[in-house]
Short mmCIF file of C-alpha atoms in Angstrom, two decimals:
data_model
loop_
_atom_site.label_atom_id
_atom_site.label_comp_id
_atom_site.label_asym_id
_atom_site.label_seq_id
_atom_site.Cartn_x
_atom_site.Cartn_y
_atom_site.Cartn_z
CA MET A 254 -70.29 -40.25 -3.69
CA HIS A 255 -71.71 -37.20 -3.88
CA ILE A 256 -73.04 -36.46 -7.19
CA GLY A 257 -74.11 -32.83 -7.49
CA PRO A 258 -75.53 -30.60 -10.50
CA CYS A 259 -71.77 -29.47 -11.19
CA TRP A 260 -70.63 -32.94 -11.74
CA LEU A 261 -73.32 -33.57 -13.95
CA ALA A 262 -73.06 -30.68 -15.80
CA GLU A 263 -69.33 -31.50 -16.54
CA ALA A 264 -69.93 -34.99 -17.68
CA GLY A 265 -71.63 -33.82 -21.35
CA VAL A 266 -74.37 -35.50 -23.09
CA LEU A 267 -73.58 -39.02 -23.01
CA PHE A 268 -73.99 -39.33 -19.01
CA PRO A 269 -77.94 -38.47 -19.14
CA THR A 270 -78.61 -41.16 -21.76
CA LEU A 271 -76.85 -43.62 -19.80
CA LEU A 272 -78.65 -42.27 -16.98
CA VAL A 273 -81.83 -43.32 -18.75
CA GLY A 274 -81.03 -46.56 -19.25
CA LEU A 275 -80.08 -47.37 -15.27
CA LEU A 276 -83.13 -45.72 -14.46
CA LYS A 277 -85.51 -48.11 -16.79
CA ARG A 278 -83.43 -51.14 -15.47
CA THR A 279 -84.16 -49.88 -12.00
CA GLU A 280 -87.72 -49.13 -12.55
CA GLN A 281 -87.49 -53.32 -13.82
CA ARG A 282 -86.19 -54.32 -10.63
CA SER A 283 -88.44 -52.76 -8.09
CA SER A 284 -91.37 -50.03 -7.75
CA VAL A 285 -89.50 -47.93 -5.45
CA ARG A 286 -90.73 -44.17 -5.99
CA LEU A 287 -89.45 -40.79 -4.37
CA GLY A 288 -91.29 -38.25 -3.35
CA LEU A 289 -90.81 -34.38 -2.47
CA CYS A 290 -91.71 -32.71 0.69
CA CYS A 291 -93.62 -29.62 0.19
CA THR A 292 -91.27 -26.83 -1.15
CA PHE A 293 -88.48 -26.45 -3.69
CA ARG A 294 -84.84 -25.00 -3.63
CA GLU A 295 -84.41 -24.22 -7.35
CA GLN A 296 -87.53 -24.52 -9.31
CA PRO A 297 -89.53 -21.17 -9.22
CA ILE A 298 -92.69 -22.65 -7.73
CA LYS A 299 -93.78 -20.83 -4.58
CA PHE A 300 -96.89 -21.26 -2.34
CA ARG A 301 -97.89 -18.42 -0.35
CA ASN A 302 -99.39 -18.32 3.19
CA THR A 303 -100.09 -15.48 5.59
CA THR A 304 -100.40 -14.39 9.40
CA ILE A 305 -103.16 -14.78 11.80
CA LYS A 306 -101.92 -11.05 12.67
CA ALA A 307 -102.22 -9.76 9.18
CA ILE A 308 -105.73 -11.37 9.09
CA ARG A 309 -107.09 -10.21 12.07
CA GLY A 310 -106.03 -6.51 11.15
CA MET A 311 -108.30 -6.85 8.49
CA PRO A 312 -112.08 -6.01 8.11
CA ARG A 313 -113.84 -9.72 7.33
CA GLU A 314 -114.91 -9.52 3.98
CA PRO A 315 -111.14 -7.99 2.53
CA ALA A 316 -109.84 -10.92 4.75
CA LEU A 317 -111.68 -13.53 3.15
CA ALA A 318 -110.96 -11.88 -0.25
CA LYS A 319 -107.00 -11.99 0.67
CA LEU A 320 -107.16 -15.60 1.60
CA SER A 321 -109.28 -16.36 -1.31
CA SER A 322 -106.53 -15.49 -3.68
CA LEU A 323 -103.78 -17.20 -1.76
CA CYS A 324 -105.99 -20.66 -1.58
CA LEU A 325 -106.15 -19.87 -5.80
CA ALA A 326 -102.77 -19.27 -6.12
CA ASN A 327 -101.62 -22.56 -3.78
CA ALA A 328 -103.88 -24.44 -5.96
CA ASP A 329 -101.90 -23.46 -9.15
CA ALA A 330 -98.93 -23.51 -7.41
CA LEU A 331 -99.57 -27.46 -6.18
CA LEU A 332 -100.52 -27.99 -10.11
CA GLU A 333 -96.69 -27.00 -11.52
CA SER A 334 -95.38 -28.92 -8.78
CA LEU A 335 -97.53 -32.00 -9.99
CA LYS A 336 -95.97 -31.48 -13.39
CA PHE A 337 -92.89 -30.48 -12.37
CA CYS A 338 -92.90 -34.10 -10.46
CA GLY A 339 -94.63 -36.16 -13.22
CA ASP A 340 -91.54 -34.67 -15.47
CA GLN A 341 -88.79 -35.58 -13.62
CA ASP A 342 -90.18 -39.45 -12.19
CA ILE A 343 -90.38 -37.74 -8.73
CA GLY A 344 -93.12 -40.08 -7.51
CA CYS A 345 -94.66 -38.55 -4.90
CA PHE A 346 -95.72 -34.76 -3.49
CA ARG A 347 -96.47 -33.42 0.14
CA LEU A 348 -98.13 -30.88 0.50
CA ASN A 349 -97.78 -28.33 3.06
CA SER A 350 -100.30 -28.19 6.01
CA GLN A 351 -101.35 -24.26 5.11
CA VAL A 352 -102.15 -25.26 1.48
CA LEU A 353 -105.34 -23.56 2.89
CA PRO A 354 -103.93 -20.56 5.05
CA VAL A 355 -105.57 -20.45 8.44
CA LYS A 356 -108.23 -22.80 7.36
CA THR A 357 -109.12 -23.69 10.90
CA HIS A 358 -107.90 -20.85 13.36
CA GLU A 359 -110.71 -20.67 16.11
CA GLU A 360 -111.49 -17.08 15.20
CA HIS A 361 -110.45 -16.87 11.42
CA GLY A 362 -110.75 -19.70 9.77
CA TYR A 363 -113.44 -20.24 7.40
CA GLU A 364 -115.44 -22.64 5.06
CA VAL A 365 -113.77 -23.04 1.25
CA LEU A 366 -117.13 -22.00 -0.09
CA ASP A 367 -117.46 -18.68 2.20
CA LEU A 368 -114.70 -17.60 0.05
CA PRO A 369 -115.39 -15.31 -2.76
CA ASP A 370 -113.82 -17.82 -4.93
CA GLY A 371 -114.85 -20.86 -3.30
CA GLU A 372 -116.16 -23.04 -5.95
CA GLU A 373 -113.41 -22.20 -8.22
CA ILE A 374 -110.75 -22.94 -5.72
CA ILE A 375 -112.49 -26.31 -5.19
CA ARG A 376 -112.39 -26.58 -9.13
CA ARG A 377 -108.78 -25.98 -9.63
CA PHE A 378 -107.38 -28.11 -7.01
CA LYS A 379 -109.94 -31.31 -8.29
CA ALA A 380 -108.28 -30.42 -11.36
CA CYS A 381 -104.90 -31.27 -9.56
CA GLY A 382 -105.91 -34.64 -8.68
CA GLY A 383 -106.46 -35.09 -12.36
CA VAL A 384 -103.02 -34.19 -12.88
CA ALA A 385 -101.80 -36.34 -10.38
CA ARG A 386 -103.53 -39.34 -11.31
CA ASP A 387 -102.40 -39.21 -14.84
CA ARG A 388 -98.39 -38.21 -14.29
CA GLY A 389 -98.76 -41.10 -11.59
CA VAL A 390 -97.91 -38.67 -8.65
CA ARG A 391 -99.08 -39.97 -5.29
CA THR A 392 -100.08 -37.10 -3.00
CA CYS A 393 -100.19 -36.90 0.69
CA PHE A 394 -99.97 -34.91 4.11
CA HIS A 395 -98.07 -34.66 7.10
CA PRO A 396 -99.75 -32.39 9.43
CA ASP A 397 -97.89 -30.05 11.72
CA GLN A 398 -96.69 -31.23 15.19
CA PHE A 399 -99.36 -29.64 17.14
CA VAL A 400 -101.60 -32.27 15.84
CA VAL A 401 -101.58 -34.38 18.76
CA LEU A 402 -104.46 -37.20 19.12
CA ASN A 403 -103.23 -38.56 22.49
CA SER A 404 -103.16 -35.36 24.11
CA PRO A 405 -104.67 -34.95 28.15
CA ARG A 406 -106.00 -31.75 26.92
CA PRO A 407 -109.38 -31.94 25.56
CA ASP A 408 -108.71 -28.60 23.52
CA VAL A 409 -105.63 -30.16 21.95
CA VAL A 410 -107.67 -32.93 20.82
CA GLU A 411 -109.96 -30.50 19.59
CA ARG A 412 -107.96 -28.11 17.46
CA SER A 413 -106.03 -31.80 16.07
CA ILE A 414 -109.17 -33.21 15.00
CA ALA A 415 -110.36 -30.05 13.05
CA GLU A 416 -106.91 -29.83 11.07
CA LEU A 417 -107.18 -33.36 9.70
CA GLU A 418 -110.57 -32.69 9.06
CA TYR A 419 -109.57 -30.36 6.88
CA GLN A 420 -106.75 -31.72 5.05
CA ALA A 421 -108.92 -34.99 4.54
CA GLU A 422 -111.34 -32.39 3.02
CA VAL A 423 -108.59 -31.30 0.17
CA ALA A 424 -107.20 -34.89 0.13
CA GLU A 425 -110.63 -35.79 -1.41
CA TRP A 426 -110.11 -32.98 -4.16
CA ILE A 427 -106.92 -33.85 -5.18
CA GLU A 428 -107.38 -37.26 -4.45
CA ALA A 429 -104.28 -37.78 -1.52
CA ASP A 430 -104.25 -41.11 0.27
CA VAL A 431 -102.26 -40.25 3.18
CA ILE A 432 -102.77 -37.99 6.00
CA ASN A 433 -99.18 -39.03 8.20
CA ILE A 434 -99.30 -38.01 11.88
CA HIS A 435 -96.71 -38.62 15.24
CA GLY A 436 -97.95 -40.99 17.86
CA GLY A 437 -97.96 -37.85 20.27
CA GLY A 438 -96.28 -37.44 23.67
CA ALA A 439 -95.30 -40.25 26.23
CA TYR A 440 -96.94 -38.06 29.05
CA GLY A 441 -95.20 -40.13 31.65
CA ASP A 442 -97.27 -43.66 30.35
CA LYS A 443 -96.66 -44.52 26.83
CA GLN A 444 -99.44 -47.75 26.84
CA ALA A 445 -101.77 -44.87 28.66
CA ALA A 446 -101.19 -42.03 25.96
CA LEU A 447 -101.37 -44.60 23.13
CA GLY A 448 -104.81 -45.98 24.33
CA ARG A 449 -105.74 -42.20 24.48
CA PHE A 450 -104.78 -42.24 20.61
CA ALA A 451 -106.91 -44.83 19.91
CA SER A 452 -109.63 -43.43 21.60
CA SER A 453 -109.52 -40.64 19.48
CA LEU A 454 -109.98 -42.80 16.39
CA SER A 455 -113.77 -43.09 17.10
CA ARG A 456 -114.19 -39.26 16.52
CA LEU A 457 -112.39 -38.89 13.25
CA SER A 458 -114.96 -38.91 9.92
CA PRO A 459 -114.18 -41.98 7.27
CA ARG A 460 -112.44 -39.98 5.02
CA VAL A 461 -109.87 -39.21 7.59
CA ARG A 462 -109.54 -42.58 9.10
CA GLU A 463 -109.20 -44.05 5.62
CA ARG A 464 -106.01 -41.94 4.69
CA LEU A 465 -104.70 -41.73 8.34
CA THR A 466 -101.27 -43.20 8.90
CA VAL A 467 -98.79 -43.21 12.32
CA GLU A 468 -94.93 -42.71 11.87
CA ASN A 469 -92.23 -43.65 14.45
CA ASP A 470 -90.41 -40.62 15.74
CA ASP A 471 -86.94 -40.19 17.02
CA VAL A 472 -87.45 -39.45 20.74
CA THR A 473 -90.48 -41.13 21.69
CA TYR A 474 -92.46 -43.85 19.61
CA THR A 475 -90.79 -46.69 18.15
CA PRO A 476 -91.81 -49.04 15.63
CA SER A 477 -91.96 -51.36 18.44
CA ASP A 478 -94.20 -48.83 20.18
CA LEU A 479 -96.52 -48.28 17.30
CA LEU A 480 -96.98 -51.81 15.32
CA PRO A 481 -99.65 -53.23 18.27
CA LEU A 482 -101.55 -49.55 17.53
CA CYS A 483 -101.42 -50.39 14.12
CA ARG A 484 -102.43 -53.96 13.88
CA GLU A 485 -105.52 -53.69 16.42
CA GLN A 486 -106.64 -50.25 14.91
CA GLY A 487 -105.74 -50.77 11.27
CA ILE A 488 -103.66 -47.69 10.50
CA PRO A 489 -100.75 -48.12 8.37
CA LEU A 490 -96.80 -47.23 9.91
CA VAL A 491 -94.83 -44.90 8.10
CA TYR A 492 -91.50 -46.15 8.57
CA ASP A 493 -89.33 -43.37 9.08
CA VAL A 494 -85.69 -45.10 9.23
CA HIS A 495 -83.76 -42.25 10.71
CA HIS A 496 -86.04 -41.58 13.25
CA HIS A 497 -85.36 -45.55 13.93
CA ARG A 498 -81.71 -45.15 13.83
CA CYS A 499 -81.88 -41.98 16.37
CA ASN A 500 -84.40 -44.21 18.50
CA PRO A 501 -84.07 -47.60 18.23
CA ASP A 502 -85.73 -50.47 20.04
CA GLY A 503 -85.36 -54.68 19.50
CA LEU A 504 -85.89 -54.46 15.75
CA SER A 505 -83.60 -54.35 12.93
CA ILE A 506 -84.17 -51.95 9.92
CA GLU A 507 -84.70 -55.21 8.16
CA GLU A 508 -87.52 -56.69 10.65
CA ALA A 509 -88.92 -52.90 10.86
CA THR A 510 -89.72 -52.76 7.28
CA GLU A 511 -91.29 -56.45 6.85
CA GLN A 512 -93.67 -55.40 9.79
CA ALA A 513 -94.35 -52.05 8.47
CA VAL A 514 -95.32 -53.36 5.16
CA VAL A 515 -97.79 -55.45 6.66
CA THR A 516 -99.90 -52.83 7.95
CA TRP A 517 -100.84 -51.30 4.29
CA ASN A 518 -103.57 -52.05 2.33
CA ARG A 519 -101.57 -49.93 -0.61
CA GLN A 520 -98.34 -49.24 -1.73
CA PRO A 521 -96.54 -48.50 1.68
CA MET A 522 -94.82 -45.32 2.43
CA PHE A 523 -91.59 -44.95 3.99
CA HIS A 524 -89.23 -41.52 5.19
CA ILE A 525 -85.40 -41.42 4.34
CA SER A 526 -83.10 -38.61 5.91
CA SER A 527 -79.23 -38.33 6.39
CA PRO A 528 -77.89 -36.58 9.49
CA LEU A 529 -76.06 -33.23 8.83
CA GLU A 530 -73.00 -33.57 10.51
CA GLY A 531 -72.99 -37.55 10.11
CA TRP A 532 -74.19 -40.44 12.67
CA LYS A 533 -70.95 -39.65 14.81
CA GLY A 534 -71.57 -36.10 14.78
CA PRO A 535 -73.32 -34.09 18.34
CA ARG A 536 -76.90 -34.01 16.91
CA PRO A 537 -77.50 -36.67 14.42
CA ARG A 538 -81.75 -35.85 14.47
CA ARG A 539 -80.73 -32.88 12.11
CA HIS A 540 -81.54 -33.43 8.42
CA HIS A 541 -78.57 -32.92 5.92
CA ASP A 542 -79.18 -31.18 2.62
CA PHE A 543 -79.14 -34.51 0.70
CA ILE A 544 -79.29 -38.16 1.09
CA ASP A 545 -76.13 -40.57 1.76
CA PRO A 546 -77.02 -43.18 -0.46
CA ASP A 547 -75.31 -45.68 2.62
CA ASP A 548 -78.21 -44.49 4.56
CA PHE A 549 -80.70 -46.09 1.92
CA PRO A 550 -81.46 -49.58 3.13
CA SER A 551 -80.60 -52.38 0.68
CA CYS A 552 -83.58 -53.96 2.11
CA TRP A 553 -85.62 -51.85 0.47
CA ARG A 554 -84.40 -51.89 -3.15
CA ASP A 555 -86.81 -54.29 -4.39
CA LEU A 556 -89.71 -53.43 -2.78
CA SER A 557 -92.80 -51.47 -4.18
CA VAL A 558 -92.91 -48.68 -1.73
CA THR A 559 -92.90 -44.67 -1.87
CA ILE A 560 -90.07 -43.20 -0.02
CA GLU A 561 -90.41 -39.43 1.20
CA VAL A 562 -87.03 -37.63 0.74
CA GLU A 563 -86.55 -35.57 3.65
CA ALA A 564 -83.67 -33.42 2.72
CA LYS A 565 -83.32 -29.90 3.06
CA ALA A 566 -82.12 -29.66 -0.68
CA LYS A 567 -85.78 -30.59 -1.96
CA GLU A 568 -85.97 -31.38 -5.66
CA VAL A 569 -82.43 -31.27 -6.10
CA ALA A 570 -81.68 -33.90 -3.27
CA VAL A 571 -84.49 -36.32 -4.76
CA VAL A 572 -83.20 -36.21 -8.27
CA GLU A 573 -79.87 -36.83 -7.08
CA LEU A 574 -80.71 -39.90 -4.68
CA MET A 575 -82.54 -41.09 -7.95
CA GLN A 576 -79.39 -41.00 -9.93
CA GLN A 577 -77.42 -42.58 -7.12
CA LEU A 578 -79.40 -45.63 -6.87
CA ALA A 579 -79.77 -45.97 -10.74
CA LEU A 580 -75.90 -45.78 -10.53
CA ARG A 581 -75.68 -48.76 -7.96
#
């Protein structure tokens, strides 16, 4: 059953009261908290970015001033995001990788303290960390697809490490505990590629290493592929059930869930999404605007876990899934 905003509005004032009671009873049964990814569909909260082309066309000092203003604006947007999530009982917020725009670009990147407002930028992000803590909102990162630790190209690995170090710096400010990446490519030999992944770990700083997680994907690496790496290297597995359904292995959802949970030394984090055209559609990897509650694994209901909702309707989809789970 799809419960959309219009249906809720027509239900009158009694339904929200009933819903609150149902949500409280759900919270008593489990500690599932749902997470919002990066942006909003309806809330007037916007993160700002720029392009390399725009920065390249400016003298260095005006470019740094522009980047400084964008970083300040994004710190303020993050603060509003965390307040919104806290008010709506959304338990996690994922930051966009470009919250500090073009931070690691090899030619136009910068250190935060090189910016005109560097100290104020850090102060505002640290204030976000305090708000997240006070509101009970977990924060995390999911670096872009170009972050590949097992690439056979040294330059790709170098750029990947630089990106991870930058995001770990911000993660320290805001008290984020997860920086989640994919396994990378297979490059014709999965085991050799995973060996390169493991070797790259020694090059990461402690603040990256203690936050780093790895996620099964919908094409290459299944939970069965990654779990040995997770156990050997002490890396938590972010279990994506949609990816597992698209790229299955010998594990059931229940088995993959159980084995993923064991890799965590803090509250596990999972991902959920639904296929745009249904599971019998031509391209089940594409994400729907909302989550079909039938896609929510029953074995997750009583876990203490963070579940990031990867749906195009963003905060609307998160709140709707919360309501659907409560009603069930």
